[in-house]
DNA sequence: TCTCTTATGCCAACACAGTTGACCTTACGC
DNA sequence: GCGTAAGGTCAACTGTGTTGGCATAAGAGA
C-alpha cells in the first residue's frame, strides 16, 4: 500500500469518518495549519492531526504520501494566499515590491507553518504562478531574459530567506521564546563595556531595533539595483549598441 | 536529575566510559557534527550519538540540558569557526564583507548543522564576539551608533537568512534532493509556454542560475547602501549641521 | 432496487525519537 | 585509605512516522 495516493479531483467515493466528517485535502491542510498555530512548529504530528480530525492517523496516508508531502502542500497554500487578489498594474517597481511584501507577509502570518516550508521547492501550482509573476514583471519592465534571471533569483531567495528568518523567531515555542528573551536580558543588556564596548553602547537601540524585520529595507535596496540596471540598459539602447 | 548540568570548567571527576573513552563537551559537539554530516540534518539523535561515543544516551544529559542545548552549542561552534583567524584591517568595507562571507561560508560548510542553528540566538561567547565585531567595524567607519544599529541588523539578518536558505538546500537528504531535482526536471523545465511563458523562456538560464547562492550580490548591495550613508554623513558634517 | 467491486477508513504493530529516575561504581578530596 | 558524590548505566515512559491487513460502505451497472 505504499504509494497509491489518489489526487483530489480523481477522488470518487466520499466515505464518512467515524465521527461523521468528510475528509478532503483542503480540510486536512487547514486543520494542520491550525494545529501548527496552536501547538507551535513542532506541534504537527500525524497522531495529533488524526485526533483533531477525529480519524485514524493512517487515514491521512490516503491523501498525502507522508507528513513531508503534507508539508509541501501547506507551503503551496501559503504562496497561494500571498498571491490571492494580486494582479500586475504595469508599474514594475510597485508590482515587484507588492509581490515581495505579500509573500513575506503570508509566511510571517503563519510563522509555524512557514518554518517548515520556506526552504522547500514544491513545483506545485501556486509556487509556479508566483515565479511566473516575478519573471513577468521583470521582463515587462524591459529587462532581457539574461538579466531578469539573476534578479529573479536574488529577489525570490531574499524574500524567502527573510521570511524564514523572521518566521523562525516568531514561531519559537513560548518556552524557547522566554529563554531567548532571558538570554537577551541577562546577557546582551548587561555586557560590560570593558569586554564588549560596541554592544554595550548600542544595547538600548538594539533592544528596539531587533524586534522589527529588516526585509523592507533589504527589498528596497534590491529594487534600487534593478532600477539602475534598467537605466543602464536603456542608455545602452539609446547609444545604438546591442552588447556591452 | 532534571537540571544539574555542570559547566565544562567546573568538571572535576573525569570518569571513563564503558569503552574507555573520556567524554567532554567538545568531543560531544564534534561527534554530533560528524553525525550530522554523515546522516543529514535529521540524523542527529541522542541514541545515535550515544552509539557513536560508545556511551549511554542518558550520559549526554550530564553535559547538556537536552538535545536543544546541544544544538545551540553546535551553532556557537560554527560562528567560532567563522571568526577564527579574522581580525579587522581598518578598511571597513573589506572587513564587513569578510565577516559576512566568512559567516555565510562557515554555515554553508556544515549545512546539516546550520539548518538546526541558523535562526537561534544563543548568547554564547562566539556569537557575542561576532556581533561585537560587526558593530565595531561600523562604528570604526564613522557611523554613529544610531545609524550603525539598523545597518548591523540588516547585515546580520541578511547573512544568517541566506546562510539558512543556502544551507537548507545543501542539507536536503539524498532522497529529497533527488525529489527536488525531479520536480525541476519534470515540472519547471517542461512547462508549456502557453500557461507559463516567462518560466518557459527562462528555463535554460534558470537551470544554471539557481544552483549558486545569491548572497554575494545581496551583500554587495547592502555595502553600497552603507557607503552611501557614510558619504551622506560626511557631507552633513562638512556642512556644519549636526542633525538632518 | 439489488449486487458487486473497490476505495477508503480503521486497527495493530514496528522501529525510532527524547527524556527521566534509580542505581551503582569509581575517581577524587581529605 | 576512606567517604562522598560525580558521573556513567539501565530500564522505562510517552511520543513519533509509517505499514500491512482488514472490513465496510459508496457508488457503478444491471
JSON list of N, CA, C and O (backbone and C1' of nucleotides) in Angstrom, two decimals, chain C residues 5-30:
[
{"chain": "C", "resi": 5, "resn": "DT", "atom": "P", "xyz": [-17.40, -8.80, -8.32]},
{"chain": "C", "resi": 5, "resn": "DT", "atom": "O5'", "xyz": [-16.77, -7.36, -8.10]},
{"chain": "C", "resi": 5, "resn": "DT", "atom": "C5'", "xyz": [-17.18, -6.31, -8.97]},
{"chain": "C", "resi": 5, "resn": "DT", "atom": "C4'", "xyz": [-16.40, -5.04, -8.71]},
{"chain": "C", "resi": 5, "resn": "DT", "atom": "C3'", "xyz": [-14.97, -5.19, -8.22]},
{"chain": "C", "resi": 5, "resn": "DT", "atom": "O3'", "xyz": [-14.25, -4.08, -8.72]},
{"chain": "C", "resi": 5, "resn": "DT", "atom": "C1'", "xyz": [-16.21, -4.07, -6.57]},
{"chain": "C", "resi": 6, "resn": "DT", "atom": "P", "xyz": [-12.69, -4.04, -8.93]},
{"chain": "C", "resi": 6, "resn": "DT", "atom": "O5'", "xyz": [-12.23, -2.79, -8.06]},
{"chain": "C", "resi": 6, "resn": "DT", "atom": "C5'", "xyz": [-13.00, -1.58, -8.11]},
{"chain": "C", "resi": 6, "resn": "DT", "atom": "C4'", "xyz": [-12.84, -0.84, -6.79]},
{"chain": "C", "resi": 6, "resn": "DT", "atom": "C3'", "xyz": [-11.46, -0.99, -6.15]},
{"chain": "C", "resi": 6, "resn": "DT", "atom": "O3'", "xyz": [-11.12, 0.25, -5.57]},
{"chain": "C", "resi": 6, "resn": "DT", "atom": "C1'", "xyz": [-13.09, -1.49, -4.59]},
{"chain": "C", "resi": 7, "resn": "DA", "atom": "P", "xyz": [-10.00, 1.16, -6.27]},
{"chain": "C", "resi": 7, "resn": "DA", "atom": "O5'", "xyz": [-10.42, 2.61, -5.77]},
{"chain": "C", "resi": 7, "resn": "DA", "atom": "C5'", "xyz": [-11.77, 3.01, -5.89]},
{"chain": "C", "resi": 7, "resn": "DA", "atom": "C4'", "xyz": [-12.28, 3.74, -4.66]},
{"chain": "C", "resi": 7, "resn": "DA", "atom": "C3'", "xyz": [-11.27, 4.62, -3.94]},
{"chain": "C", "resi": 7, "resn": "DA", "atom": "O3'", "xyz": [-12.02, 5.70, -3.38]},
{"chain": "C", "resi": 7, "resn": "DA", "atom": "C1'", "xyz": [-12.00, 2.90, -2.47]},
{"chain": "C", "resi": 8, "resn": "DT", "atom": "P", "xyz": [-11.33, 6.98, -2.81]},
{"chain": "C", "resi": 8, "resn": "DT", "atom": "O5'", "xyz": [-11.32, 6.73, -1.24]},
{"chain": "C", "resi": 8, "resn": "DT", "atom": "C5'", "xyz": [-12.56, 6.66, -0.55]},
{"chain": "C", "resi": 8, "resn": "DT", "atom": "C4'", "xyz": [-12.35, 6.04, 0.80]},
{"chain": "C", "resi": 8, "resn": "DT", "atom": "C3'", "xyz": [-11.23, 6.65, 1.63]},
{"chain": "C", "resi": 8, "resn": "DT", "atom": "O3'", "xyz": [-11.79, 7.02, 2.86]},
{"chain": "C", "resi": 8, "resn": "DT", "atom": "C1'", "xyz": [-11.22, 4.34, 1.78]},
{"chain": "C", "resi": 9, "resn": "DG", "atom": "P", "xyz": [-11.14, 8.25, 3.72]},
{"chain": "C", "resi": 9, "resn": "DG", "atom": "O5'", "xyz": [-11.46, 7.82, 5.22]},
{"chain": "C", "resi": 9, "resn": "DG", "atom": "C5'", "xyz": [-12.80, 7.45, 5.57]},
{"chain": "C", "resi": 9, "resn": "DG", "atom": "C4'", "xyz": [-12.75, 6.31, 6.59]},
{"chain": "C", "resi": 9, "resn": "DG", "atom": "C3'", "xyz": [-11.83, 6.56, 7.78]},
{"chain": "C", "resi": 9, "resn": "DG", "atom": "O3'", "xyz": [-12.53, 6.34, 8.99]},
{"chain": "C", "resi": 9, "resn": "DG", "atom": "C1'", "xyz": [-11.37, 4.44, 6.79]},
{"chain": "C", "resi": 10, "resn": "DC", "atom": "P", "xyz": [-11.79, 6.46, 10.38]},
{"chain": "C", "resi": 10, "resn": "DC", "atom": "O5'", "xyz": [-11.34, 4.94, 10.64]},
{"chain": "C", "resi": 10, "resn": "DC", "atom": "C5'", "xyz": [-12.34, 3.96, 10.89]},
{"chain": "C", "resi": 10, "resn": "DC", "atom": "C4'", "xyz": [-11.70, 2.68, 11.35]},
{"chain": "C", "resi": 10, "resn": "DC", "atom": "C3'", "xyz": [-10.81, 2.81, 12.59]},
{"chain": "C", "resi": 10, "resn": "DC", "atom": "O3'", "xyz": [-11.25, 1.86, 13.54]},
{"chain": "C", "resi": 10, "resn": "DC", "atom": "C1'", "xyz": [-9.64, 1.70, 10.84]},
{"chain": "C", "resi": 11, "resn": "DC", "atom": "P", "xyz": [-10.67, 1.94, 15.04]},
{"chain": "C", "resi": 11, "resn": "DC", "atom": "O5'", "xyz": [-9.62, 0.74, 15.04]},
{"chain": "C", "resi": 11, "resn": "DC", "atom": "C5'", "xyz": [-10.02, -0.53, 14.55]},
{"chain": "C", "resi": 11, "resn": "DC", "atom": "C4'", "xyz": [-8.83, -1.47, 14.53]},
{"chain": "C", "resi": 11, "resn": "DC", "atom": "C3'", "xyz": [-7.89, -1.35, 15.73]},
{"chain": "C", "resi": 11, "resn": "DC", "atom": "O3'", "xyz": [-7.76, -2.63, 16.33]},
{"chain": "C", "resi": 11, "resn": "DC", "atom": "C1'", "xyz": [-6.67, -1.29, 13.70]},
{"chain": "C", "resi": 12, "resn": "DA", "atom": "P", "xyz": [-7.00, -2.80, 17.73]},
{"chain": "C", "resi": 12, "resn": "DA", "atom": "O5'", "xyz": [-5.61, -3.41, 17.26]},
{"chain": "C", "resi": 12, "resn": "DA", "atom": "C5'", "xyz": [-5.59, -4.35, 16.18]},
{"chain": "C", "resi": 12, "resn": "DA", "atom": "C4'", "xyz": [-4.15, -4.76, 15.89]},
{"chain": "C", "resi": 12, "resn": "DA", "atom": "C3'", "xyz": [-3.22, -4.70, 17.10]},
{"chain": "C", "resi": 12, "resn": "DA", "atom": "O3'", "xyz": [-2.29, -5.76, 16.99]},
{"chain": "C", "resi": 12, "resn": "DA", "atom": "C1'", "xyz": [-2.44, -3.22, 15.45]},
{"chain": "C", "resi": 13, "resn": "DA", "atom": "P", "xyz": [-1.18, -6.04, 18.13]},
{"chain": "C", "resi": 13, "resn": "DA", "atom": "O5'", "xyz": [0.16, -5.64, 17.39]},
{"chain": "C", "resi": 13, "resn": "DA", "atom": "C5'", "xyz": [0.38, -6.16, 16.08]},
{"chain": "C", "resi": 13, "resn": "DA", "atom": "C4'", "xyz": [1.55, -5.43, 15.46]},
{"chain": "C", "resi": 13, "resn": "DA", "atom": "C3'", "xyz": [2.73, -5.25, 16.42]},
{"chain": "C", "resi": 13, "resn": "DA", "atom": "O3'", "xyz": [3.85, -5.94, 15.92]},
{"chain": "C", "resi": 13, "resn": "DA", "atom": "C1'", "xyz": [2.22, -3.25, 15.21]},
{"chain": "C", "resi": 14, "resn": "DC", "atom": "P", "xyz": [5.22, -6.07, 16.68]},
{"chain": "C", "resi": 14, "resn": "DC", "atom": "O5'", "xyz": [6.19, -5.06, 15.91]},
{"chain": "C", "resi": 14, "resn": "DC", "atom": "C5'", "xyz": [6.40, -5.24, 14.51]},
{"chain": "C", "resi": 14, "resn": "DC", "atom": "C4'", "xyz": [7.17, -4.05, 13.98]},
{"chain": "C", "resi": 14, "resn": "DC", "atom": "C3'", "xyz": [8.30, -3.59, 14.89]},
{"chain": "C", "resi": 14, "resn": "DC", "atom": "O3'", "xyz": [9.53, -4.14, 14.44]},
{"chain": "C", "resi": 14, "resn": "DC", "atom": "C1'", "xyz": [7.00, -1.74, 14.07]},
{"chain": "C", "resi": 15, "resn": "DA", "atom": "P", "xyz": [10.83, -4.06, 15.29]},
{"chain": "C", "resi": 15, "resn": "DA", "atom": "O5'", "xyz": [11.47, -2.66, 14.89]},
{"chain": "C", "resi": 15, "resn": "DA", "atom": "C5'", "xyz": [11.54, -2.25, 13.53]},
{"chain": "C", "resi": 15, "resn": "DA", "atom": "C4'", "xyz": [11.97, -0.79, 13.50]},
{"chain": "C", "resi": 15, "resn": "DA", "atom": "C3'", "xyz": [13.13, -0.45, 14.45]},
{"chain": "C", "resi": 15, "resn": "DA", "atom": "O3'", "xyz": [14.02, 0.46, 13.82]},
{"chain": "C", "resi": 15, "resn": "DA", "atom": "C1'", "xyz": [11.27, 0.86, 15.00]},
{"chain": "C", "resi": 16, "resn": "DC", "atom": "P", "xyz": [15.40, 0.78, 14.47]},
{"chain": "C", "resi": 16, "resn": "DC", "atom": "O5'", "xyz": [15.17, 2.24, 15.09]},
{"chain": "C", "resi": 16, "resn": "DC", "atom": "C5'", "xyz": [15.23, 3.36, 14.23]},
{"chain": "C", "resi": 16, "resn": "DC", "atom": "C4'", "xyz": [14.45, 4.51, 14.83]},
{"chain": "C", "resi": 16, "resn": "DC", "atom": "C3'", "xyz": [15.07, 5.14, 16.07]},
{"chain": "C", "resi": 16, "resn": "DC", "atom": "O3'", "xyz": [16.04, 6.09, 15.72]},
{"chain": "C", "resi": 16, "resn": "DC", "atom": "C1'", "xyz": [12.67, 5.07, 16.15]},
{"chain": "C", "resi": 17, "resn": "DA", "atom": "P", "xyz": [16.89, 6.84, 16.87]},
{"chain": "C", "resi": 17, "resn": "DA", "atom": "O5'", "xyz": [15.83, 7.89, 17.46]},
{"chain": "C", "resi": 17, "resn": "DA", "atom": "C5'", "xyz": [15.44, 8.99, 16.66]},
{"chain": "C", "resi": 17, "resn": "DA", "atom": "C4'", "xyz": [14.49, 9.87, 17.44]},
{"chain": "C", "resi": 17, "resn": "DA", "atom": "C3'", "xyz": [15.01, 10.30, 18.79]},
{"chain": "C", "resi": 17, "resn": "DA", "atom": "O3'", "xyz": [15.73, 11.51, 18.65]},
{"chain": "C", "resi": 17, "resn": "DA", "atom": "C1'", "xyz": [12.78, 9.50, 18.99]},
{"chain": "C", "resi": 18, "resn": "DG", "atom": "P", "xyz": [16.67, 11.97, 19.86]},
{"chain": "C", "resi": 18, "resn": "DG", "atom": "O5'", "xyz": [15.64, 12.45, 20.98]},
{"chain": "C", "resi": 18, "resn": "DG", "atom": "C5'", "xyz": [14.88, 13.62, 20.72]},
{"chain": "C", "resi": 18, "resn": "DG", "atom": "C4'", "xyz": [14.12, 14.01, 21.97]},
{"chain": "C", "resi": 18, "resn": "DG", "atom": "C3'", "xyz": [15.02, 14.40, 23.14]},
{"chain": "C", "resi": 18, "resn": "DG", "atom": "O3'", "xyz": [14.40, 15.47, 23.84]},
{"chain": "C", "resi": 18, "resn": "DG", "atom": "C1'", "xyz": [13.72, 12.50, 23.74]},
{"chain": "C", "resi": 19, "resn": "DT", "atom": "P", "xyz": [15.17, 16.25, 24.98]},
{"chain": "C", "resi": 19, "resn": "DT", "atom": "O5'", "xyz": [14.73, 15.41, 26.24]},
{"chain": "C", "resi": 19, "resn": "DT", "atom": "C5'", "xyz": [13.33, 15.24, 26.50]},
{"chain": "C", "resi": 19, "resn": "DT", "atom": "C4'", "xyz": [13.13, 14.34, 27.68]},
{"chain": "C", "resi": 19, "resn": "DT", "atom": "C3'", "xyz": [14.05, 14.62, 28.87]},
{"chain": "C", "resi": 19, "resn": "DT", "atom": "O3'", "xyz": [13.24, 15.13, 29.91]},
{"chain": "C", "resi": 19, "resn": "DT", "atom": "C1'", "xyz": [13.79, 12.29, 28.46]},
{"chain": "C", "resi": 20, "resn": "DT", "atom": "P", "xyz": [13.89, 15.64, 31.27]},
{"chain": "C", "resi": 20, "resn": "DT", "atom": "O5'", "xyz": [13.65, 14.39, 32.22]},
{"chain": "C", "resi": 20, "resn": "DT", "atom": "C5'", "xyz": [12.36, 13.80, 32.27]},
{"chain": "C", "resi": 20, "resn": "DT", "atom": "C4'", "xyz": [12.38, 12.60, 33.20]},
{"chain": "C", "resi": 20, "resn": "DT", "atom": "C3'", "xyz": [13.22, 12.80, 34.48]},
{"chain": "C", "resi": 20, "resn": "DT", "atom": "O3'", "xyz": [12.40, 12.49, 35.58]},
{"chain": "C", "resi": 20, "resn": "DT", "atom": "C1'", "xyz": [13.80, 10.77, 33.40]},
{"chain": "C", "resi": 21, "resn": "DG", "atom": "P", "xyz": [12.67, 12.98, 37.02]},
{"chain": "C", "resi": 21, "resn": "DG", "atom": "O5'", "xyz": [12.84, 11.58, 37.78]},
{"chain": "C", "resi": 21, "resn": "DG", "atom": "C5'", "xyz": [11.95, 10.53, 37.49]},
{"chain": "C", "resi": 21, "resn": "DG", "atom": "C4'", "xyz": [12.41, 9.27, 38.19]},
{"chain": "C", "resi": 21, "resn": "DG", "atom": "C3'", "xyz": [13.16, 9.49, 39.50]},
{"chain": "C", "resi": 21, "resn": "DG", "atom": "O3'", "xyz": [12.82, 8.43, 40.39]},
{"chain": "C", "resi": 21, "resn": "DG", "atom": "C1'", "xyz": [14.60, 8.42, 37.96]},
{"chain": "C", "resi": 22, "resn": "DA", "atom": "P", "xyz": [13.48, 8.24, 41.80]},
{"chain": "C", "resi": 22, "resn": "DA", "atom": "O5'", "xyz": [14.38, 6.93, 41.55]},
{"chain": "C", "resi": 22, "resn": "DA", "atom": "C5'", "xyz": [13.77, 5.80, 40.97]},
{"chain": "C", "resi": 22, "resn": "DA", "atom": "C4'", "xyz": [14.78, 4.68, 40.87]},
{"chain": "C", "resi": 22, "resn": "DA", "atom": "C3'", "xyz": [15.65, 4.50, 42.12]},
{"chain": "C", "resi": 22, "resn": "DA", "atom": "O3'", "xyz": [15.84, 3.11, 42.31]},
{"chain": "C", "resi": 22, "resn": "DA", "atom": "C1'", "xyz": [17.02, 4.95, 40.26]},
{"chain": "C", "resi": 23, "resn": "DC", "atom": "P", "xyz": [16.74, 2.54, 43.49]},
{"chain": "C", "resi": 23, "resn": "DC", "atom": "O5'", "xyz": [18.08, 2.13, 42.72]},
{"chain": "C", "resi": 23, "resn": "DC", "atom": "C5'", "xyz": [18.00, 1.26, 41.59]},
{"chain": "C", "resi": 23, "resn": "DC", "atom": "C4'", "xyz": [19.40, 1.07, 41.03]},
{"chain": "C", "resi": 23, "resn": "DC", "atom": "C3'", "xyz": [20.48, 0.81, 42.10]},
{"chain": "C", "resi": 23, "resn": "DC", "atom": "O3'", "xyz": [21.22, -0.33, 41.70]},
{"chain": "C", "resi": 23, "resn": "DC", "atom": "C1'", "xyz": [21.16, 2.53, 40.64]},
{"chain": "C", "resi": 24, "resn": "DC", "atom": "P", "xyz": [22.13, -1.11, 42.76]},
{"chain": "C", "resi": 24, "resn": "DC", "atom": "O5'", "xyz": [23.55, -1.11, 42.05]},
{"chain": "C", "resi": 24, "resn": "DC", "atom": "C5'", "xyz": [23.66, -0.92, 40.64]},
{"chain": "C", "resi": 24, "resn": "DC", "atom": "C4'", "xyz": [25.05, -0.37, 40.31]},
{"chain": "C", "resi": 24, "resn": "DC", "atom": "C3'", "xyz": [26.11, -0.65, 41.37]},
{"chain": "C", "resi": 24, "resn": "DC", "atom": "O3'", "xyz": [27.32, -0.75, 40.68]},
{"chain": "C", "resi": 24, "resn": "DC", "atom": "C1'", "xyz": [25.97, 1.63, 41.08]},
{"chain": "C", "resi": 25, "resn": "DT", "atom": "P", "xyz": [28.34, -1.97, 40.93]},
{"chain": "C", "resi": 25, "resn": "DT", "atom": "O5'", "xyz": [29.71, -1.41, 40.35]},
{"chain": "C", "resi": 25, "resn": "DT", "atom": "C5'", "xyz": [29.67, -0.66, 39.12]},
{"chain": "C", "resi": 25, "resn": "DT", "atom": "C4'", "xyz": [30.62, 0.52, 39.16]},
{"chain": "C", "resi": 25, "resn": "DT", "atom": "C3'", "xyz": [31.86, 0.34, 40.04]},
{"chain": "C", "resi": 25, "resn": "DT", "atom": "O3'", "xyz": [32.90, 1.03, 39.42]},
{"chain": "C", "resi": 25, "resn": "DT", "atom": "C1'", "xyz": [30.84, 2.29, 40.63]},
{"chain": "C", "resi": 26, "resn": "DT", "atom": "P", "xyz": [34.19, 0.21, 38.91]},
{"chain": "C", "resi": 26, "resn": "DT", "atom": "O5'", "xyz": [35.17, 1.39, 38.51]},
{"chain": "C", "resi": 26, "resn": "DT", "atom": "C5'", "xyz": [34.63, 2.56, 37.90]},
{"chain": "C", "resi": 26, "resn": "DT", "atom": "C4'", "xyz": [35.04, 3.82, 38.63]},
{"chain": "C", "resi": 26, "resn": "DT", "atom": "C3'", "xyz": [36.40, 3.75, 39.33]},
{"chain": "C", "resi": 26, "resn": "DT", "atom": "O3'", "xyz": [37.04, 4.99, 39.09]},
{"chain": "C", "resi": 26, "resn": "DT", "atom": "C1'", "xyz": [34.86, 4.62, 40.78]},
{"chain": "C", "resi": 27, "resn": "DA", "atom": "P", "xyz": [38.41, 5.00, 38.28]},
{"chain": "C", "resi": 27, "resn": "DA", "atom": "O5'", "xyz": [38.78, 6.55, 38.33]},
{"chain": "C", "resi": 27, "resn": "DA", "atom": "C5'", "xyz": [37.86, 7.47, 37.79]},
{"chain": "C", "resi": 27, "resn": "DA", "atom": "C4'", "xyz": [37.79, 8.72, 38.65]},
{"chain": "C", "resi": 27, "resn": "DA", "atom": "C3'", "xyz": [39.14, 9.25, 39.11]},
{"chain": "C", "resi": 27, "resn": "DA", "atom": "O3'", "xyz": [39.10, 10.65, 38.94]},
{"chain": "C", "resi": 27, "resn": "DA", "atom": "C1'", "xyz": [37.72, 8.92, 40.97]},
{"chain": "C", "resi": 28, "resn": "DC", "atom": "P", "xyz": [40.38, 11.52, 38.93]},
{"chain": "C", "resi": 28, "resn": "DC", "atom": "O5'", "xyz": [40.20, 12.34, 40.28]},
{"chain": "C", "resi": 28, "resn": "DC", "atom": "C5'", "xyz": [39.10, 13.23, 40.39]},
{"chain": "C", "resi": 28, "resn": "DC", "atom": "C4'", "xyz": [38.84, 13.45, 41.86]},
{"chain": "C", "resi": 28, "resn": "DC", "atom": "C3'", "xyz": [39.99, 14.09, 42.63]},
{"chain": "C", "resi": 28, "resn": "DC", "atom": "O3'", "xyz": [39.60, 15.43, 42.91]},
{"chain": "C", "resi": 28, "resn": "DC", "atom": "C1'", "xyz": [38.87, 12.39, 43.87]},
{"chain": "C", "resi": 29, "resn": "DG", "atom": "P", "xyz": [40.47, 16.44, 43.70]},
{"chain": "C", "resi": 29, "resn": "DG", "atom": "O5'", "xyz": [39.83, 16.33, 45.16]},
{"chain": "C", "resi": 29, "resn": "DG", "atom": "C5'", "xyz": [38.56, 16.93, 45.43]},
{"chain": "C", "resi": 29, "resn": "DG", "atom": "C4'", "xyz": [38.32, 17.02, 46.92]},
{"chain": "C", "resi": 29, "resn": "DG", "atom": "C3'", "xyz": [39.38, 17.79, 47.70]},
{"chain": "C", "resi": 29, "resn": "DG", "atom": "O3'", "xyz": [38.75, 18.42, 48.82]},
{"chain": "C", "resi": 29, "resn": "DG", "atom": "C1'", "xyz": [39.44, 15.48, 48.34]},
{"chain": "C", "resi": 30, "resn": "DC", "atom": "P", "xyz": [39.57, 19.27, 49.85]},
{"chain": "C", "resi": 30, "resn": "DC", "atom": "O5'", "xyz": [39.79, 18.28, 51.07]},
{"chain": "C", "resi": 30, "resn": "DC", "atom": "C5'", "xyz": [38.64, 17.71, 51.72]},
{"chain": "C", "resi": 30, "resn": "DC", "atom": "C4'", "xyz": [39.08, 16.61, 52.66]},
{"chain": "C", "resi": 30, "resn": "DC", "atom": "C3'", "xyz": [40.15, 17.01, 53.67]},
{"chain": "C", "resi": 30, "resn": "DC", "atom": "O3'", "xyz": [39.60, 16.91, 54.97]},
{"chain": "C", "resi": 30, "resn": "DC", "atom": "C1'", "xyz": [40.64, 14.89, 52.70]}
]
